[in-house]
PDB file of C-alpha atoms in Angstrom:
ATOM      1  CA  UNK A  79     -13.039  15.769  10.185  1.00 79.00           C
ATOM      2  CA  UNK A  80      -9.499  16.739  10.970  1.00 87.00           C
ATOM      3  CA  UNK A  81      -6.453  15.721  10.095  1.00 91.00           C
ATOM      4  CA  UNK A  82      -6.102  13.562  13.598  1.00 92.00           C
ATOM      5  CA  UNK A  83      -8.968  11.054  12.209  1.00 93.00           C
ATOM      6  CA  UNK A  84      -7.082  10.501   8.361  1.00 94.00           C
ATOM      7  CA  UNK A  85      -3.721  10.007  10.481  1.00 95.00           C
ATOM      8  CA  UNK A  86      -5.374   7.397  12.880  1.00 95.00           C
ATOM      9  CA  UNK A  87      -7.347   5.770   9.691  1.00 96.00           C
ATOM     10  CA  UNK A  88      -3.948   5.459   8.197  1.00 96.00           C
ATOM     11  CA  UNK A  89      -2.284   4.194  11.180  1.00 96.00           C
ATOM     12  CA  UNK A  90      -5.093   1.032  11.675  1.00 96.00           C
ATOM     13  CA  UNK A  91      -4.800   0.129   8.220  1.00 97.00           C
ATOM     14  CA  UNK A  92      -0.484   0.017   8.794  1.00 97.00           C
ATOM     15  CA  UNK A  93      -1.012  -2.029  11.662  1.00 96.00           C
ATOM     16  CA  UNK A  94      -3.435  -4.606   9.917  1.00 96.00           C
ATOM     17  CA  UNK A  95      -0.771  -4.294   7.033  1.00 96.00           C
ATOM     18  CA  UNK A  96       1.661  -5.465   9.850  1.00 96.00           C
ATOM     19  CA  UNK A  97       0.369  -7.955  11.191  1.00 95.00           C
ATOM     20  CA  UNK A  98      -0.506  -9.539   8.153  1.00 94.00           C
ATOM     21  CA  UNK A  99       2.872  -9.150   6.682  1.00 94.00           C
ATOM     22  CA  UNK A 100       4.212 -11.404  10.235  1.00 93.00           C
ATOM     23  CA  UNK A 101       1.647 -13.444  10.883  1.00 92.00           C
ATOM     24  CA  UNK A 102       1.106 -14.863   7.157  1.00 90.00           C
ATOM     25  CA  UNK A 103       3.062 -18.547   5.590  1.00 88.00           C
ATOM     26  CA  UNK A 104       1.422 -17.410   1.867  1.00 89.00           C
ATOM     27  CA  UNK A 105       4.116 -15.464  -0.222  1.00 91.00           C
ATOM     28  CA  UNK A 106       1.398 -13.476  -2.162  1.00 92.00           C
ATOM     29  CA  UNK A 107      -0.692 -12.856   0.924  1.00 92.00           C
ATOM     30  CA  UNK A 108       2.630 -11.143   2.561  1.00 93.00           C
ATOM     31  CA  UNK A 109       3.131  -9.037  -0.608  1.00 94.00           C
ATOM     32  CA  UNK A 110      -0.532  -7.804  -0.277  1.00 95.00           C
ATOM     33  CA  UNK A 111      -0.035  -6.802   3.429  1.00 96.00           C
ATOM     34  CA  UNK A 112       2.779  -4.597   2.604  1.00 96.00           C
ATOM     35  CA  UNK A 113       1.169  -3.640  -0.377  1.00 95.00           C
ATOM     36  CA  UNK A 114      -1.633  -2.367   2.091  1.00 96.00           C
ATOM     37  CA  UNK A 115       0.974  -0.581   4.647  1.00 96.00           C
ATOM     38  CA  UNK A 116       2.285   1.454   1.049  1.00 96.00           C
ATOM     39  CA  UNK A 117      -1.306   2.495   1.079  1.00 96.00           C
ATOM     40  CA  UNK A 118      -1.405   3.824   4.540  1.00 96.00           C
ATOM     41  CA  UNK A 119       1.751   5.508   3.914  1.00 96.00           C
ATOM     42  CA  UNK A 120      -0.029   7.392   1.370  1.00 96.00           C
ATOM     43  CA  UNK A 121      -3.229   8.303   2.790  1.00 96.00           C
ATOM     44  CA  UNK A 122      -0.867   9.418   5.537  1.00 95.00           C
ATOM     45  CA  UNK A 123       1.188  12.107   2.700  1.00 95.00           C
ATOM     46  CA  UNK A 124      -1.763  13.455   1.278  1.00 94.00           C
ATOM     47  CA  UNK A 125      -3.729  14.305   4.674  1.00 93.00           C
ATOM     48  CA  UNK A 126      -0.559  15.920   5.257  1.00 92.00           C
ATOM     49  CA  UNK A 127      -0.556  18.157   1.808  1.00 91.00           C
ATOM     50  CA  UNK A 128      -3.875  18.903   2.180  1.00 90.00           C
ATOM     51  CA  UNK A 129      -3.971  20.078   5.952  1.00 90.00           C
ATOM     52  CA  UNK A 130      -0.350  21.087   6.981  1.00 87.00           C
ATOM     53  CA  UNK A 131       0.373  25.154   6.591  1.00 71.00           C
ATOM     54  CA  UNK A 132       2.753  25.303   3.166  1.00 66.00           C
ATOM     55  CA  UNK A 133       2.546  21.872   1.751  1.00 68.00           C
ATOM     56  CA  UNK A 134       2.272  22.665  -1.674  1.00 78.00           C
ATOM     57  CA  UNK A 135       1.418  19.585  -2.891  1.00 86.00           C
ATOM     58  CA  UNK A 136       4.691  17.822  -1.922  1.00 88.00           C
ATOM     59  CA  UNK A 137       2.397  15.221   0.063  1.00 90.00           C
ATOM     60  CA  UNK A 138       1.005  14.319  -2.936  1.00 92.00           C
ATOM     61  CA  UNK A 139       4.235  14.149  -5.443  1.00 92.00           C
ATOM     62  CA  UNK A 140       5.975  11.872  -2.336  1.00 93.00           C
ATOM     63  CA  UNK A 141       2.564   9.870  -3.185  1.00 94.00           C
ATOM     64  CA  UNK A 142       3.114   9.188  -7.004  1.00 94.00           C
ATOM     65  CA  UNK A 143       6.850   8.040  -6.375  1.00 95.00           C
ATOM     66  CA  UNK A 144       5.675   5.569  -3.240  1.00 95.00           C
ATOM     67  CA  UNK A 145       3.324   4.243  -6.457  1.00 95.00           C
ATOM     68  CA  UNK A 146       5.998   3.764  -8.924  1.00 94.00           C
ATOM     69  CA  UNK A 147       8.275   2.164  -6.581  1.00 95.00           C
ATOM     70  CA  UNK A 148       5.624  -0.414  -5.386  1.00 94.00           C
ATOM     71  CA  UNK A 149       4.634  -0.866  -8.894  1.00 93.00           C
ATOM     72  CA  UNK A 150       8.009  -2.008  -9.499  1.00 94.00           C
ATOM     73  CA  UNK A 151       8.256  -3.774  -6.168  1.00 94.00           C
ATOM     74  CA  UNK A 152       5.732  -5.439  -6.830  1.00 94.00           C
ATOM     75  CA  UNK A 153       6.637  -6.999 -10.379  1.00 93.00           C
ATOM     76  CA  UNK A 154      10.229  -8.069  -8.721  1.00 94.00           C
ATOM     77  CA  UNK A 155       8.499  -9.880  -5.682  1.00 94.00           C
ATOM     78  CA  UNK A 156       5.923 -11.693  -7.906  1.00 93.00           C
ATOM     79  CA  UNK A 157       8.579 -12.736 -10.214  1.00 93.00           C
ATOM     80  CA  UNK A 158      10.656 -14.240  -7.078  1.00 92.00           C
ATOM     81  CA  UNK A 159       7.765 -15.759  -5.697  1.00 92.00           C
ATOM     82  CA  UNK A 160       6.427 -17.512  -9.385  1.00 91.00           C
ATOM     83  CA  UNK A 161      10.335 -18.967 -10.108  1.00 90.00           C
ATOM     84  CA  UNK A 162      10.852 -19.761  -6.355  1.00 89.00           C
ATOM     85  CA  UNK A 163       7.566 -21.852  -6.795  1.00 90.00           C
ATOM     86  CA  UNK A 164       8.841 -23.587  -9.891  1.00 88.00           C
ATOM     87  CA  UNK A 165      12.063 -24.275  -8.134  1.00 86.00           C
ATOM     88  CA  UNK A 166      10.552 -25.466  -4.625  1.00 84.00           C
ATOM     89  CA  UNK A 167       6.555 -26.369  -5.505  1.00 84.00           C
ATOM     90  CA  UNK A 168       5.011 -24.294  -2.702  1.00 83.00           C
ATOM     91  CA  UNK A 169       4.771 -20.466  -1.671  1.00 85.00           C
ATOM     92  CA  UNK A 170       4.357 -21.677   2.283  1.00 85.00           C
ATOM     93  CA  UNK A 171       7.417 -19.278   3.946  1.00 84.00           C
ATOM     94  CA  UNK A 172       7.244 -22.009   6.372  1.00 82.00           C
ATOM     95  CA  UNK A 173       8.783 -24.480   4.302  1.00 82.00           C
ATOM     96  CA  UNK A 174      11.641 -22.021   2.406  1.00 82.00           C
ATOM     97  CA  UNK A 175      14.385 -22.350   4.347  1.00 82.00           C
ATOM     98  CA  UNK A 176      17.166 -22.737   2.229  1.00 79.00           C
ATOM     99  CA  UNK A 177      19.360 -20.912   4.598  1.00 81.00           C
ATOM    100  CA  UNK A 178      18.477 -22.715   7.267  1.00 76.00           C
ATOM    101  CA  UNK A 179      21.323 -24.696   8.467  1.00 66.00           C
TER     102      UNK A 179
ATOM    103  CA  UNK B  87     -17.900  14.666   4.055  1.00 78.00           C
ATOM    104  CA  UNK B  88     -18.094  13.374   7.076  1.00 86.00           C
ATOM    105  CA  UNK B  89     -20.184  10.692   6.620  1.00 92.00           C
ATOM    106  CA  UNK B  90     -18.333   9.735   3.026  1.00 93.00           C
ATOM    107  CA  UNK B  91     -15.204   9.959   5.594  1.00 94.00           C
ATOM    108  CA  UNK B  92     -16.409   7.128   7.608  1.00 95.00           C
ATOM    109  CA  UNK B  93     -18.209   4.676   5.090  1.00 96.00           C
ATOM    110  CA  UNK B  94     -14.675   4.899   3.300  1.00 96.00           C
ATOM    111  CA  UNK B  95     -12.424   4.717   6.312  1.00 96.00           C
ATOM    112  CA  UNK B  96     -14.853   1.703   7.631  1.00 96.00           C
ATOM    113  CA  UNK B  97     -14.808   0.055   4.143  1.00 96.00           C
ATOM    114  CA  UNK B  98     -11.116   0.653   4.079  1.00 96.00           C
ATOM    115  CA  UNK B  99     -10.506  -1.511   7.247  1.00 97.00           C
ATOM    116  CA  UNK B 100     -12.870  -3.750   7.221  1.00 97.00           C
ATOM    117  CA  UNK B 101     -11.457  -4.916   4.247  1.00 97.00           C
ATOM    118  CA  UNK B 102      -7.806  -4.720   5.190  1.00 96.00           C
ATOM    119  CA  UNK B 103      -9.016  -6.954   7.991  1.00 96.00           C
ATOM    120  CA  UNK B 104     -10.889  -9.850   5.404  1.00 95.00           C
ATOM    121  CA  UNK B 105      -7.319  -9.297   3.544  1.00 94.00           C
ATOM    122  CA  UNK B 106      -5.436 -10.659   6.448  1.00 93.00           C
ATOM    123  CA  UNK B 107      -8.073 -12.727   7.889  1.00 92.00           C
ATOM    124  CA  UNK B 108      -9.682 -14.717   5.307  1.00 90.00           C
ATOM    125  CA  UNK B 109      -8.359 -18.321   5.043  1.00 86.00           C
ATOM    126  CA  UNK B 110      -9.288 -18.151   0.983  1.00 87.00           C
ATOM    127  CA  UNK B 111      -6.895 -16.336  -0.559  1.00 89.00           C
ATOM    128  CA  UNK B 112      -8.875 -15.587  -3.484  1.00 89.00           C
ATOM    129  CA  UNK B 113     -11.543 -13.611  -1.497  1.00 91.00           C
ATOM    130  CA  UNK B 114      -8.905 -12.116   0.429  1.00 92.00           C
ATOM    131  CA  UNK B 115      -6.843 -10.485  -2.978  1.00 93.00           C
ATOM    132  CA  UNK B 116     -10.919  -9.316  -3.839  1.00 94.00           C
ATOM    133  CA  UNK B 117     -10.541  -7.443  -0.708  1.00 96.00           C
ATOM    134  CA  UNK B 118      -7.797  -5.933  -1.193  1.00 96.00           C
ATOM    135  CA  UNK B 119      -8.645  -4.792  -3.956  1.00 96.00           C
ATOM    136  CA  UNK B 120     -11.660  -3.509  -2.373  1.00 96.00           C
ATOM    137  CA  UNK B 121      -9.923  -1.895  -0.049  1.00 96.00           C
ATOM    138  CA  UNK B 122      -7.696   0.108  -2.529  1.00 96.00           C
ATOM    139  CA  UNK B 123     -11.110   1.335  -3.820  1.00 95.00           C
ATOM    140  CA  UNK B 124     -12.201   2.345  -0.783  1.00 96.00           C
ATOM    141  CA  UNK B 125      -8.175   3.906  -0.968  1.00 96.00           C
ATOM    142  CA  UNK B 126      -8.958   6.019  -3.911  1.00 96.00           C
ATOM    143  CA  UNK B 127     -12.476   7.276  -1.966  1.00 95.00           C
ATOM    144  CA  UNK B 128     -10.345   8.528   0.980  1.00 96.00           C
ATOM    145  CA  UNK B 129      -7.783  10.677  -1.308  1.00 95.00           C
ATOM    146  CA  UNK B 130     -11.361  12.151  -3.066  1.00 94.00           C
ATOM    147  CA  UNK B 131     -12.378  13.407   0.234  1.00 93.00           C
ATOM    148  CA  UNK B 132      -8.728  15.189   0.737  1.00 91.00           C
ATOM    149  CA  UNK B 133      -9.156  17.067  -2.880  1.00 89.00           C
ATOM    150  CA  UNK B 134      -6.877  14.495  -4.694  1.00 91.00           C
ATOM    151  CA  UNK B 135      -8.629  14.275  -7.980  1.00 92.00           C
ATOM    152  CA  UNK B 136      -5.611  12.952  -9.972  1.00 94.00           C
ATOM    153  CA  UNK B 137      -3.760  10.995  -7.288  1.00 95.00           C
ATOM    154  CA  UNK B 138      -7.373   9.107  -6.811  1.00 95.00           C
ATOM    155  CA  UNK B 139      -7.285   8.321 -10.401  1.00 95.00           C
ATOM    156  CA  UNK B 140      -3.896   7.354 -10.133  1.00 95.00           C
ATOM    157  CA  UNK B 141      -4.888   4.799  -7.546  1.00 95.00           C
ATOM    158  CA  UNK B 142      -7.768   3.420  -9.163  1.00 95.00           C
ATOM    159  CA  UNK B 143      -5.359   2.825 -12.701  1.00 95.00           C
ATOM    160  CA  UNK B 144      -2.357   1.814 -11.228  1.00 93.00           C
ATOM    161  CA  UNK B 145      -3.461   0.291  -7.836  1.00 94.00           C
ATOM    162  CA  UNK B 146      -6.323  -1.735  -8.859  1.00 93.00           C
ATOM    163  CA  UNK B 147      -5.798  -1.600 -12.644  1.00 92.00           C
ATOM    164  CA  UNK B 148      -2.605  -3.069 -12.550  1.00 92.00           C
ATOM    165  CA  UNK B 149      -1.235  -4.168  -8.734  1.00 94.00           C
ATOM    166  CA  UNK B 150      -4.004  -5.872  -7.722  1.00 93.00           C
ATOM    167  CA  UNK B 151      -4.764  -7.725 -11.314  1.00 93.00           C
ATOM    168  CA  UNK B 152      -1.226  -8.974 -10.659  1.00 92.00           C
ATOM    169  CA  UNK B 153      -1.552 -10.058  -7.331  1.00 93.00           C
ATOM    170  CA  UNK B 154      -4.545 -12.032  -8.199  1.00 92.00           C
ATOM    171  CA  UNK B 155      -2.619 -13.671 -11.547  1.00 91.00           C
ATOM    172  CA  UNK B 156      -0.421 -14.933  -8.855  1.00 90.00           C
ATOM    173  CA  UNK B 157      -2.121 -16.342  -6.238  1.00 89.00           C
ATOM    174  CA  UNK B 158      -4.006 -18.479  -9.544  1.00 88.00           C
ATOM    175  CA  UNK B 159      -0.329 -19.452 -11.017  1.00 86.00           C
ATOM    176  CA  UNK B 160       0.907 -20.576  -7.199  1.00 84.00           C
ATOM    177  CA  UNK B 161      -2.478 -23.150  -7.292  1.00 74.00           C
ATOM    178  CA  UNK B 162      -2.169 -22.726  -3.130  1.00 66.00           C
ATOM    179  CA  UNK B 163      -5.864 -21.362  -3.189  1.00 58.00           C
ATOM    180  CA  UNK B 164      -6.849 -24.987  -2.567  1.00 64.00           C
ATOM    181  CA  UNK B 165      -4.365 -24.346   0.984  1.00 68.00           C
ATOM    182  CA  UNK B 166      -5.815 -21.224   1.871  1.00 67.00           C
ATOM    183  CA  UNK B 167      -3.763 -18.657   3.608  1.00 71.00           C
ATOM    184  CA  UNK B 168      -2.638 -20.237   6.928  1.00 75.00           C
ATOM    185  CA  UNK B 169      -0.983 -18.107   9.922  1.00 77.00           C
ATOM    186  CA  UNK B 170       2.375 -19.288  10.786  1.00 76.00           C
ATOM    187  CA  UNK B 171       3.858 -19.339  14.608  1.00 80.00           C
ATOM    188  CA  UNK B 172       3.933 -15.727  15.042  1.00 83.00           C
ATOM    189  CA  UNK B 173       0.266 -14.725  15.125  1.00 89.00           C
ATOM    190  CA  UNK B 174       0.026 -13.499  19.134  1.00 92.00           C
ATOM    191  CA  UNK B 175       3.725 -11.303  18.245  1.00 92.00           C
ATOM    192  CA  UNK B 176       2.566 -10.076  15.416  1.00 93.00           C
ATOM    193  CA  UNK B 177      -0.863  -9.577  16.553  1.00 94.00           C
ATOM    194  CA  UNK B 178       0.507  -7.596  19.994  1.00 95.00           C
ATOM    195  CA  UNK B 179       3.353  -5.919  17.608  1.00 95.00           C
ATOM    196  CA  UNK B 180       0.525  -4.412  15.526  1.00 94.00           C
ATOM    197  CA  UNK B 181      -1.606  -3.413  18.183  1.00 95.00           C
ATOM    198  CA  UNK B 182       1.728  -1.285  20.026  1.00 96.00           C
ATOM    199  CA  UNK B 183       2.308   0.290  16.831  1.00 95.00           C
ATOM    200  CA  UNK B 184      -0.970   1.143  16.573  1.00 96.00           C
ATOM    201  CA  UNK B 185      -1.642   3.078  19.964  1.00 96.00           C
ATOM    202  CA  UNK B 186       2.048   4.089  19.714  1.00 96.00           C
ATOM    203  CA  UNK B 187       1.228   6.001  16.604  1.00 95.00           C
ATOM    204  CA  UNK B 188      -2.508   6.956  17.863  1.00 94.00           C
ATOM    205  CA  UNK B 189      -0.247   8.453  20.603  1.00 94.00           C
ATOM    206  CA  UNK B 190       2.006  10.451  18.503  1.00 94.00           C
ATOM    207  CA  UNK B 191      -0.561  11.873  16.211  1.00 92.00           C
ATOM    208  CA  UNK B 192      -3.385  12.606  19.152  1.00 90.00           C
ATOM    209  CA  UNK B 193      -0.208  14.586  21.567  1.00 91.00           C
ATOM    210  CA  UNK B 194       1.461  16.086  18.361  1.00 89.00           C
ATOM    211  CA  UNK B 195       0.563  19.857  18.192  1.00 88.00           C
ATOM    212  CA  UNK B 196       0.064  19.787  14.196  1.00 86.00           C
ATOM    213  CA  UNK B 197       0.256  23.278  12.485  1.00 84.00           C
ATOM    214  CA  UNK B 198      -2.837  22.808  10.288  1.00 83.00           C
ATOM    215  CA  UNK B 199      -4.261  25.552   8.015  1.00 81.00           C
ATOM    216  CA  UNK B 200      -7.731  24.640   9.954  1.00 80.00           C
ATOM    217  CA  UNK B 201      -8.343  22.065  12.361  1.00 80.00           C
ATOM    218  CA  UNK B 202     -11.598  20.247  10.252  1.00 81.00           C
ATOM    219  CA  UNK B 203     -11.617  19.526   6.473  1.00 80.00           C
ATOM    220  CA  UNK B 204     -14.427  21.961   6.052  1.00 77.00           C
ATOM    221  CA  UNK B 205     -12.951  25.097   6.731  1.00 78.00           C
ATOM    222  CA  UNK B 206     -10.232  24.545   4.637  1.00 80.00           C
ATOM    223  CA  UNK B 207     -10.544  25.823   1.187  1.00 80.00           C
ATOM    224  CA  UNK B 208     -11.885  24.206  -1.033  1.00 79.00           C
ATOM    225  CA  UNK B 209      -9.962  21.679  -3.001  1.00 82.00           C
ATOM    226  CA  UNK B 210      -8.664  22.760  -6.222  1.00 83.00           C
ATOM    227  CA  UNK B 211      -8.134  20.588  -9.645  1.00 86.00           C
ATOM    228  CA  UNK B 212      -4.317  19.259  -8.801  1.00 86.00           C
ATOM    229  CA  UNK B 213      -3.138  17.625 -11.773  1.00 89.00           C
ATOM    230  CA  UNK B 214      -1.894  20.675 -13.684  1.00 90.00           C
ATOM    231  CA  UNK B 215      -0.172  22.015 -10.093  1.00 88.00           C
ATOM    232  CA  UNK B 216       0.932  18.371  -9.770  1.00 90.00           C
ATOM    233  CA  UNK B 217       2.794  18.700 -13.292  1.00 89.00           C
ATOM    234  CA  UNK B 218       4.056  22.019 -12.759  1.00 88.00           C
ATOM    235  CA  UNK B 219       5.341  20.844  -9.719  1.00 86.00           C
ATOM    236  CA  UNK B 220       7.113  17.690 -11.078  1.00 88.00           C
ATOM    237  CA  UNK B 221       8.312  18.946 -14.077  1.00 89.00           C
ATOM    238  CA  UNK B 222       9.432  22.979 -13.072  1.00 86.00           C
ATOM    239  CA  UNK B 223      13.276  23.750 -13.184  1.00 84.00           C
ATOM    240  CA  UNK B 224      12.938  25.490  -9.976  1.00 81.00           C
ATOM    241  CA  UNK B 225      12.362  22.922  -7.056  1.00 78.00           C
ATOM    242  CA  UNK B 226      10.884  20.392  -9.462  1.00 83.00           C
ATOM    243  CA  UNK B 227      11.241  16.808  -9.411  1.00 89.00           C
ATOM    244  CA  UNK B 228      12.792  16.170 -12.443  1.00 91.00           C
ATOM    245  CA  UNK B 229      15.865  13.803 -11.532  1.00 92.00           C
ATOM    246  CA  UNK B 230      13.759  11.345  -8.880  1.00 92.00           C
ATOM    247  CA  UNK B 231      11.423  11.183 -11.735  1.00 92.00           C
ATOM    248  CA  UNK B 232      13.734   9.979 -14.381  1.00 94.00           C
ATOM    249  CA  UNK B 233      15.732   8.041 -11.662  1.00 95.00           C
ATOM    250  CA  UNK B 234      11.792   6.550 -10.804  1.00 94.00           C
ATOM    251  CA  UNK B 235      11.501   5.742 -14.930  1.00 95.00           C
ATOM    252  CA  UNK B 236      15.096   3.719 -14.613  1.00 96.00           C
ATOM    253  CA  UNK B 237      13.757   1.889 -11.771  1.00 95.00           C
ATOM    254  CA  UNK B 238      10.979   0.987 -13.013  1.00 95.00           C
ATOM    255  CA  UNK B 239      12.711  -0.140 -16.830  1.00 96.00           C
ATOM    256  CA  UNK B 240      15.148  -2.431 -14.230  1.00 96.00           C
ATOM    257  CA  UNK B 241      12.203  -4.205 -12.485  1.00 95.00           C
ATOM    258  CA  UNK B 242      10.810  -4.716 -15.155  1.00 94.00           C
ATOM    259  CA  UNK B 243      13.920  -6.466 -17.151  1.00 95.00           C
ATOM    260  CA  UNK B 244      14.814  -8.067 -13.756  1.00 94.00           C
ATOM    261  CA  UNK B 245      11.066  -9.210 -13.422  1.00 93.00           C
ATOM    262  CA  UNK B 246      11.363 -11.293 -16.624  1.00 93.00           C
ATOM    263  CA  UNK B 247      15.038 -12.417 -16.465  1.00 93.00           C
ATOM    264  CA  UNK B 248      13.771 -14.143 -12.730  1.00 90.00           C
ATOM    265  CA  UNK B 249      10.774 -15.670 -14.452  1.00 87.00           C
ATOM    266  CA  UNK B 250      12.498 -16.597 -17.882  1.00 86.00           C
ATOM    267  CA  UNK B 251      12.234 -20.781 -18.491  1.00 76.00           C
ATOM    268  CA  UNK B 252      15.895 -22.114 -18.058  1.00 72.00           C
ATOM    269  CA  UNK B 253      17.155 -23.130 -21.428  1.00 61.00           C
TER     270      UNK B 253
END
């Protein structure tokens, strides 16, 4: 178990992240996919503390802020999404397209 | 650890996959939070007690709880979760990104303390080193921290002006 097999792990699960976060109409279901790429991001840091020479844990700190921001990312975009469905009656990103001219 | 390695890393994706695959978006947010389980298993096997913890509070505790209060207020369960007209680009984007990076981290000559988890030594407790790291005057991380705790107090203000009932 090396370091190659967490980076690869984390690299699948960014790329199912990504094409969920394209390929999905649902609002929500968009904000999970990212939510999931975050993730990989992380797994990503803290292979990297734990194998790289002189890491001192920085992998890891770099993993608590990624956290807290998509904590907070995460309230914002589920407050857009709940008043943008009381304004327009659906979460379908095929049908907001208010800048659409 | 090996074999915890891959029943988590197999959980992990095959979840991630029912997350972007399932047409019921219900099961699909019970995935994901499966999957951030399966999340918290992975940083056990790297010697990240706290960090797993972390995960399992904040991650599943509170993101996914959130996520799944949503998808119940937007009543589009009944809809499912269709694909829009970019499933083949995203589906070929994905895939490139993924050999690119399997590329990058397979040809990159990584200076590891050892090249397999177990002759590494073994994983200490982190979450006193992860305070003394966060919180020392030397090298610390002291000002992202409390810029972190003002970003958070704004989302959370902006969070409830943006869902506020118009008077």
């Amino acid at each position: 178990m090396g370091l190659g097999h967490y980076l690869l792990l984390s690299s699948a699960l960014f790329a199912i992240g990504l094409y969920g976060a394209l390929a999905k109409r649902n609002a929500v279901v968009v904000l999970m996919c990212i939510e999931l790429m975050l993730n990989a991001a992380n797994i990503a840091l803290v292979a990297f503390s734990r194998f790289l020479v002189g890491a001192a844990l920085t992998g890891q700190m770099f993993a608590i802020f990624v956290m807290t921001v998509a904590a907070a990312e995460v309230a914002v975009g589920l407050a857009l999404i709940i008043s943008l469905y009381r304004a327009r009656g659906t979460v379908d990103l095929g049908k907001i397209d208010l800048l659409k001219w | 650890m090996t074999i915890s390695f891959f029943v988590l890393g197999a959980a992990v994706l095959l979840s991630a996959l029912a997350v972007v695959l399932l047409r019921n978006v219900f099961r699909a947010g019970l995935s994901l939070l499966l999957c951030f389980f399966g999340v918290a298993g992975i940083y056990i096997t790297l010697g990240a007690d706290f960090l797993a913890g972390v995960q399992v509070l904040i991650y599943v505790g509170a993101i996914g709880i959130l996520l799944l209060l949503a998808l119940m207020l937007t009543r589009e369960a009944a809809r499912g979760s269709p694909e829009g007209r970019l499933v083949v680009p995203a589906a070929v984007l994905g895939g490139l990104v993924l050999v690119v990076l399997g590329f990058a981290v397979w040809r990159t000559p990584w200076k590891v303390v050892a090249p397999a988890l177990a002759d590494l030594p073994s994983p200490q407790p982190t979450t006193e080193a992860l305070g003394l790291g966060l919180f020392s005057l030397e090298g610390g991380f002291v000002l992202p921290f409390e810029i972190a705790s003002v970003l958070l107090l704004a989302a959370i203000i902006g969070a409830i002006v943006l869902v506020m009932e118009r008077k």
